[in-house]
Coordinates of C-alpha atoms in Angstrom, one line a residue:
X1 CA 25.6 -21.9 68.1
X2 CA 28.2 -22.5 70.3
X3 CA 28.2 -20.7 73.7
X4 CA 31.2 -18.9 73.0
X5 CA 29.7 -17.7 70.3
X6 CA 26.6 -16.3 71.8
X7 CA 28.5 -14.5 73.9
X8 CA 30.9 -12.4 71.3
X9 CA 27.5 -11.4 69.9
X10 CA 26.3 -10.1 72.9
X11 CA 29.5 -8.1 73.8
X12 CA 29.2 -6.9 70.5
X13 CA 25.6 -6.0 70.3
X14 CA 26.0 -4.5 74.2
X15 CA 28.8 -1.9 72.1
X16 CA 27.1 -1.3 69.3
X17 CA 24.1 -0.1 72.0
X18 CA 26.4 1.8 73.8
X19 CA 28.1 3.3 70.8
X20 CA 24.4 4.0 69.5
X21 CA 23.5 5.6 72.9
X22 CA 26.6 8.0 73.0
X23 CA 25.9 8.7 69.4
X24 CA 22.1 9.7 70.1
X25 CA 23.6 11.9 73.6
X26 CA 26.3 14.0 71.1
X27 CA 23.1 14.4 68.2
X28 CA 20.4 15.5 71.6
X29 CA 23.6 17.8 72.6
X30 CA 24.3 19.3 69.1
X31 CA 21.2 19.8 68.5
X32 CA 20.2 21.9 71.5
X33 CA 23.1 24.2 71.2
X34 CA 22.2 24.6 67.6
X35 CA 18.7 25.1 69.2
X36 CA 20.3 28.0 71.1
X37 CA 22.5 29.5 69.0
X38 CA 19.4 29.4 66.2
X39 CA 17.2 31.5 68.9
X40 CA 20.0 33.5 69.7
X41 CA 20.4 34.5 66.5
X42 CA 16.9 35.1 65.5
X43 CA 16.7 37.0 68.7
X44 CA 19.5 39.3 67.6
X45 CA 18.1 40.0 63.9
X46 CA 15.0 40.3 65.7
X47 CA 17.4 42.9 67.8
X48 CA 19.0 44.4 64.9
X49 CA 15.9 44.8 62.9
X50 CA 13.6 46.7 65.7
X51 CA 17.2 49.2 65.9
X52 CA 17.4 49.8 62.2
X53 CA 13.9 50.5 61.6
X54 CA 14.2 52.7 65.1
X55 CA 17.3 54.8 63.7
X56 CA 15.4 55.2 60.6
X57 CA 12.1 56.3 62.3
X58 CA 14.5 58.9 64.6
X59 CA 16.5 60.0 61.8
X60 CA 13.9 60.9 58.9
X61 CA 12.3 62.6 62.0
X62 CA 14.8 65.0 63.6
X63 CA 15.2 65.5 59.1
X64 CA 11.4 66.7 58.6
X65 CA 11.8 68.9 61.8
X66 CA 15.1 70.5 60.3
X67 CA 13.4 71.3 57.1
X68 CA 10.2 72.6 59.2
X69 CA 12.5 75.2 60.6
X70 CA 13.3 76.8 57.4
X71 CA 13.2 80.1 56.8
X72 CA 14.1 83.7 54.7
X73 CA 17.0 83.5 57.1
X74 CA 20.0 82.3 55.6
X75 CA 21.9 82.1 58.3
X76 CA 19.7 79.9 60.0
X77 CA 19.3 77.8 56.8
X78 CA 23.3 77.4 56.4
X79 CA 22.4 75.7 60.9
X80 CA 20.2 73.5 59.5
X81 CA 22.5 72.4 56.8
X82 CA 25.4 71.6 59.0
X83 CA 22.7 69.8 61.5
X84 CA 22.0 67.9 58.7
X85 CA 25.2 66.9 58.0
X86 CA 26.2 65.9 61.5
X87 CA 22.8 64.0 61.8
X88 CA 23.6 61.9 58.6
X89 CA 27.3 61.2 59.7
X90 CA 25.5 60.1 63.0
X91 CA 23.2 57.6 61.5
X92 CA 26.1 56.2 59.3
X93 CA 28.1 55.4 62.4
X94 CA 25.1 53.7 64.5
X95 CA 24.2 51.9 61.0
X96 CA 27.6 50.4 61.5
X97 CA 27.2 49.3 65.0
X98 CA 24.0 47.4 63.9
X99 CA 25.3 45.7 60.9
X100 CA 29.1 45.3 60.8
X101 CA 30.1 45.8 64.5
X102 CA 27.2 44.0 65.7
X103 CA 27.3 46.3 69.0
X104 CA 23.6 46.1 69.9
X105 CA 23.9 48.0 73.3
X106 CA 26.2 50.5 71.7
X107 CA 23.8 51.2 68.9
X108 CA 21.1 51.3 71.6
X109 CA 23.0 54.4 73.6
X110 CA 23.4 55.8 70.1
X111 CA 20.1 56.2 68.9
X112 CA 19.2 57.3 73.1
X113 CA 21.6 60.0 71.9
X114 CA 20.0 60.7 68.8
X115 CA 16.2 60.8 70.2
X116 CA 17.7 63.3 72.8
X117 CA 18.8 65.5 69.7
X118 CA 15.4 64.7 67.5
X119 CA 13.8 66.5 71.6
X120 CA 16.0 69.1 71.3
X121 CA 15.6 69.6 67.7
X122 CA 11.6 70.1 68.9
X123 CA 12.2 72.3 71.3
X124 CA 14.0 74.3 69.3
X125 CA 11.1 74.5 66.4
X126 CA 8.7 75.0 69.0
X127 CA 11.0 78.3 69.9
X128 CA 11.2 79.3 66.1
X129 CA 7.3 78.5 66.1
X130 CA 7.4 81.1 69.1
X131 CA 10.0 83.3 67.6
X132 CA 8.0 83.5 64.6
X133 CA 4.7 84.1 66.1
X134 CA 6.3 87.3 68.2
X135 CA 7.9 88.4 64.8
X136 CA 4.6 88.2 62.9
X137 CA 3.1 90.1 66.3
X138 CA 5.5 92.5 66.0
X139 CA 5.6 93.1 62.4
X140 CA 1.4 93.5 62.8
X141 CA 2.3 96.0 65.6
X142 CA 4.8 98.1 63.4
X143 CA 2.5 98.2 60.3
X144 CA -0.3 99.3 62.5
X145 CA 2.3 102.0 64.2
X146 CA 3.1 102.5 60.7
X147 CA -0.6 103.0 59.4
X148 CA -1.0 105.3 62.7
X149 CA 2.4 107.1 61.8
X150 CA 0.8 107.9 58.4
X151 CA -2.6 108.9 59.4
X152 CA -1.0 111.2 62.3
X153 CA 1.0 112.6 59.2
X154 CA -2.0 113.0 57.1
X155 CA -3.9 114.6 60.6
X156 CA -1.3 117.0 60.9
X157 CA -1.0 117.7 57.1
X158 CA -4.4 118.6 57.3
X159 CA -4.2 120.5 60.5
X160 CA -1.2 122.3 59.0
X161 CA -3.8 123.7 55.8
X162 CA -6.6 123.8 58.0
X163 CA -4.4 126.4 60.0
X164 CA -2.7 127.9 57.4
X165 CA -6.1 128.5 55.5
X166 CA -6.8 130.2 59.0
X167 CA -3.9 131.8 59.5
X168 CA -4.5 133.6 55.6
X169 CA -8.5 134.0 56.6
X170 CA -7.5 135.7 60.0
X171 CA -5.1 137.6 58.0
X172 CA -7.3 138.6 55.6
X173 CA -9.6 139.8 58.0
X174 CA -7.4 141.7 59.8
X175 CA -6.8 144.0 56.7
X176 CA -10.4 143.8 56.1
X177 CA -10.8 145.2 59.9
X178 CA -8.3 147.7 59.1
X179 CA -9.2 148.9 55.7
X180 CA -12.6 148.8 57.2
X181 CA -11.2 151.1 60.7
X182 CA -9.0 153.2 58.3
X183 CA -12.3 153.8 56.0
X184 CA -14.1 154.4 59.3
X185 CA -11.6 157.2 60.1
X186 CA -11.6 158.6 57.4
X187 CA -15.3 159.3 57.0
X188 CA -15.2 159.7 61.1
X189 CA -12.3 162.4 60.5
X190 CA -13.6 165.9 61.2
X191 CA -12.8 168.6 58.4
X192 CA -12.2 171.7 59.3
X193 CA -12.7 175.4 57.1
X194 CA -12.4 179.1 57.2
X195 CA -8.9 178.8 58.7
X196 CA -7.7 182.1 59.6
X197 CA -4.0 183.3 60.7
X198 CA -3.4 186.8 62.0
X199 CA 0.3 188.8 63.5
X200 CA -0.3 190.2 66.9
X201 CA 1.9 192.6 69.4
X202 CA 1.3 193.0 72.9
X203 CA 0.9 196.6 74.2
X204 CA 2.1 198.0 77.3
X205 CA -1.6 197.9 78.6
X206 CA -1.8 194.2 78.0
X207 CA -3.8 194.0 75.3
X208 CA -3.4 192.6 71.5
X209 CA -3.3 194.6 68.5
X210 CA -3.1 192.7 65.3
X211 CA 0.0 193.4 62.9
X212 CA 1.5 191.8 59.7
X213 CA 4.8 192.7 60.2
X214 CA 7.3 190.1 61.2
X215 CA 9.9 192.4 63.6
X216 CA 7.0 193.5 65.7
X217 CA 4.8 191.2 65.9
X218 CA 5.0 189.0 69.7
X219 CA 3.0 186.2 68.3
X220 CA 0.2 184.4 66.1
X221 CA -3.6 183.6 66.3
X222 CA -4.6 180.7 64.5
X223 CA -8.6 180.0 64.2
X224 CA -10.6 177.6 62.3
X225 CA -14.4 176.5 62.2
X226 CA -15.5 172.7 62.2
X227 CA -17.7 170.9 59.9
X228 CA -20.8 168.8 60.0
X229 CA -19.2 164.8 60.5
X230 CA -22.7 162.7 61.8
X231 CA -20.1 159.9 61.3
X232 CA -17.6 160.9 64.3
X233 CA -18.9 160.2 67.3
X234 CA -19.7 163.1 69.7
X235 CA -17.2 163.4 72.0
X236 CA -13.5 165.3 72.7
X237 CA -11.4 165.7 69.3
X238 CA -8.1 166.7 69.4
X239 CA -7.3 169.0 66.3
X240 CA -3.4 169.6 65.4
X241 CA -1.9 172.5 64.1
X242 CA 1.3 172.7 61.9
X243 CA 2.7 176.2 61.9
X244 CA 5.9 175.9 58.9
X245 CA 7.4 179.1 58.6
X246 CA 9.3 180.4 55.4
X247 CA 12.0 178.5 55.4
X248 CA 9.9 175.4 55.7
X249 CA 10.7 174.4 59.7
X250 CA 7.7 173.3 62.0
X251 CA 7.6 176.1 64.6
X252 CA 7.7 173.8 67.9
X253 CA 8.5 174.0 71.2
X254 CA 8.1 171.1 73.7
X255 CA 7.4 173.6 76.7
X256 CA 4.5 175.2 74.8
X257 CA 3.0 172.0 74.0
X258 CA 4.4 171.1 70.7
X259 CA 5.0 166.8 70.3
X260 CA 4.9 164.4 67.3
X261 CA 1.6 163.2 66.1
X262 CA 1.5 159.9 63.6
X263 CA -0.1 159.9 60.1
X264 CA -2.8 157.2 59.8
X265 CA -2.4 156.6 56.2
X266 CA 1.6 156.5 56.4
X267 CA 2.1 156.0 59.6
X268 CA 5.1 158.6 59.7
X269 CA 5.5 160.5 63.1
X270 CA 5.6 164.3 62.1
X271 CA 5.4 167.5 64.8
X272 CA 2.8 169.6 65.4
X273 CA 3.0 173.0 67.0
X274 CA -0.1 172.8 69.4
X275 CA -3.2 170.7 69.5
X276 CA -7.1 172.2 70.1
X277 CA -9.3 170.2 72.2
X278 CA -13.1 170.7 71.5
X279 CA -16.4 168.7 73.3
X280 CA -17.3 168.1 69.4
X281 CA -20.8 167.8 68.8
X282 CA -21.5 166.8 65.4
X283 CA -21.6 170.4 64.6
X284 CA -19.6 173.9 63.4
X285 CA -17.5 175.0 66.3
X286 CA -14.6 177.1 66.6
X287 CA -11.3 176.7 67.8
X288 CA -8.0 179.2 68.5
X289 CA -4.2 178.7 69.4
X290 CA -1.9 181.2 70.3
X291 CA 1.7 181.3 69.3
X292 CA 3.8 183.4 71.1
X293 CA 7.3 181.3 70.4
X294 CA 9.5 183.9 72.4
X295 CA 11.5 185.0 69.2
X296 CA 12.0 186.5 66.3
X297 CA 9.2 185.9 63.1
X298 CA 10.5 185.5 59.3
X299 CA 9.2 187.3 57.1
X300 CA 7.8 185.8 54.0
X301 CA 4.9 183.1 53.4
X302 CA 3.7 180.7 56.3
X303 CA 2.0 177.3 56.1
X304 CA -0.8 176.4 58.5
X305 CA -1.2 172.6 58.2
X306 CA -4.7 171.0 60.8
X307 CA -4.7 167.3 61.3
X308 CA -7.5 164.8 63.2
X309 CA -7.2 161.3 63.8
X310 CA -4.2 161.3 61.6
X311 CA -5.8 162.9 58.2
X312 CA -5.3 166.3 57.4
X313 CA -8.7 168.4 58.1
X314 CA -7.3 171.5 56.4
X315 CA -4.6 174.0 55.3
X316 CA -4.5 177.5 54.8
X317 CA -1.6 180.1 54.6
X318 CA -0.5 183.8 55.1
X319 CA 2.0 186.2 54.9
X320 CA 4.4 188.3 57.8
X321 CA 6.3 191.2 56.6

């Protein structure tokens, strides 16, 4: 081979080398920015895996807390609804960021934003947790208030016929006591017998002289004799004498010691025209008045009417005239 010929092959051989060099430098170059762009992509649905399955983890969270904060309240159920509703728009938007949008940083801010919420949606059952803890505590309180309301009720009911019963025993006894004084007067009442009523003038001497006629007579002399009570206690007995005269008047006069005495049975005030006091001693004794009114007798039948402790001893009558 000719020299000129050896030498075309070598240019052409030192070209093809070169050619063959440049062509190995473009493949090296492609394929370490494919190299790169591979990573970088792996890296990014690396990325964009870790952030779904991170806005899945925070959303099916702050879900379960809504629904744990259920409750008879329906107001507080229609909260949690709406919460609900906001939270899913939320994770639809962030989903979109991931996928479509393929704004990785934004979609990290996001789901910052929605663990903040899932916090505050925590804090917010640990409140209700609270809330309903104080609302079982008070509940507890107001049926044990209640239970004490009732029993104070029933205590009181009970006091109320434990009182009335004593109230109806005390007044029971109370007519017991009385029936039991009034029979104790009664038997302790002091009868009296041989009343005795007799006209009388005054002479110019001074002394008495007994009359039945009503125009002359000055006054009246009433006597009677006691009887044999071992009931009444000895002691000072007040006996009352009724002088009625024909027309059927009490002959009284408050200077002469007439008053009003009260019936024990009846309890009716009626007068009296004087009163005997006798040191009784469980025996007969006698007692007197003298009525000398200061007028003018009726003539016709008079009443004489004794009364002690309120019963009538004895009656007797006699006539002026």
């Amino acid at each position: 081979m000719s020299q000129s010929s050896q030498q075309k092959l070598l240019a052409l051989a030192t070209v093809a080398i070169i050619a063959l060099l440049g062509l190995s430098a473009f493949l090296i170059y492609t394929k370490v920015n494919q190299d790169k762009l591979i990573k970088s992509q792996n890296s990014e649905l690396i990325e964009e895996t870790r952030l779904k399955a991170d806005l899945e983890k925070e959303y099916y969270k702050a879900l379960s807390d809504l629904e744990e904060m259920r409750s008879n309240n329906s107001e507080l159920n229609a909260m949690i609804e709406t919460q609900k509703t906001e939270l899913k728009a939320q994770k639809d938007k962030i989903a979109t960021m991931i996928t479509t949008a393929k704004d990785l940083q934004k979609a990290r801010e996001e789901i910052a934003r929605l663990r903040i919420f899932v916090t505050e949606v925590e804090n917010l059952k640990k409140q209700n947790a609270a809330l309903r803890d104080t609302n079982s505590l008070l509940l507890n309180q107001r049926q044990e208030l209640s239970i004490q309301v009732e029993q104070g009720k029933a205590t009181n009911e009970e006091l109320a016929t434990s009182r009335n019963a004593l109230a109806t025993e005390k007044e029971q006894l109370q007519k017991d006591k009385e029936a039991l004084a009034h029979k104790v007067n009664i038997a302790s009442s002091v009868k009296v017998s041989d009343i005795s009523a007799s006209g009388y003038f005054v002479k110019g001497s001074g002394k008495e002289k007994d009359s039945n006629k009503a125009k002359s007579i000055d006054g009246v002399k009433i006597c009677f004799k006691t009887k044999e009570n071992v009931v009444a206690e000895k002691g000072k007995e007040k006996f009352y004498i009724r002088l009625i005269n024909p027309l059927g008047e009490v002959m009284a006069i408050q200077d002469l010691g007439s008053g009003n005495l009260q019936l024990t049975n009846t309890g009716e005030s009626i007068q009296f025209t004087q009163f005997v006091e006798l040191d009784y001693a469980n025996e007969v004794m006698s007692g007197c008045i003298n009525w000398q009114p200061g007028t003018a007798f009726e003539t016709g039948t008079y009443q004489i009417e004794i009364y002690n402790k309120g019963f009538q001893s004895g009656k007797a009558s006699f006539t002026l005239k």
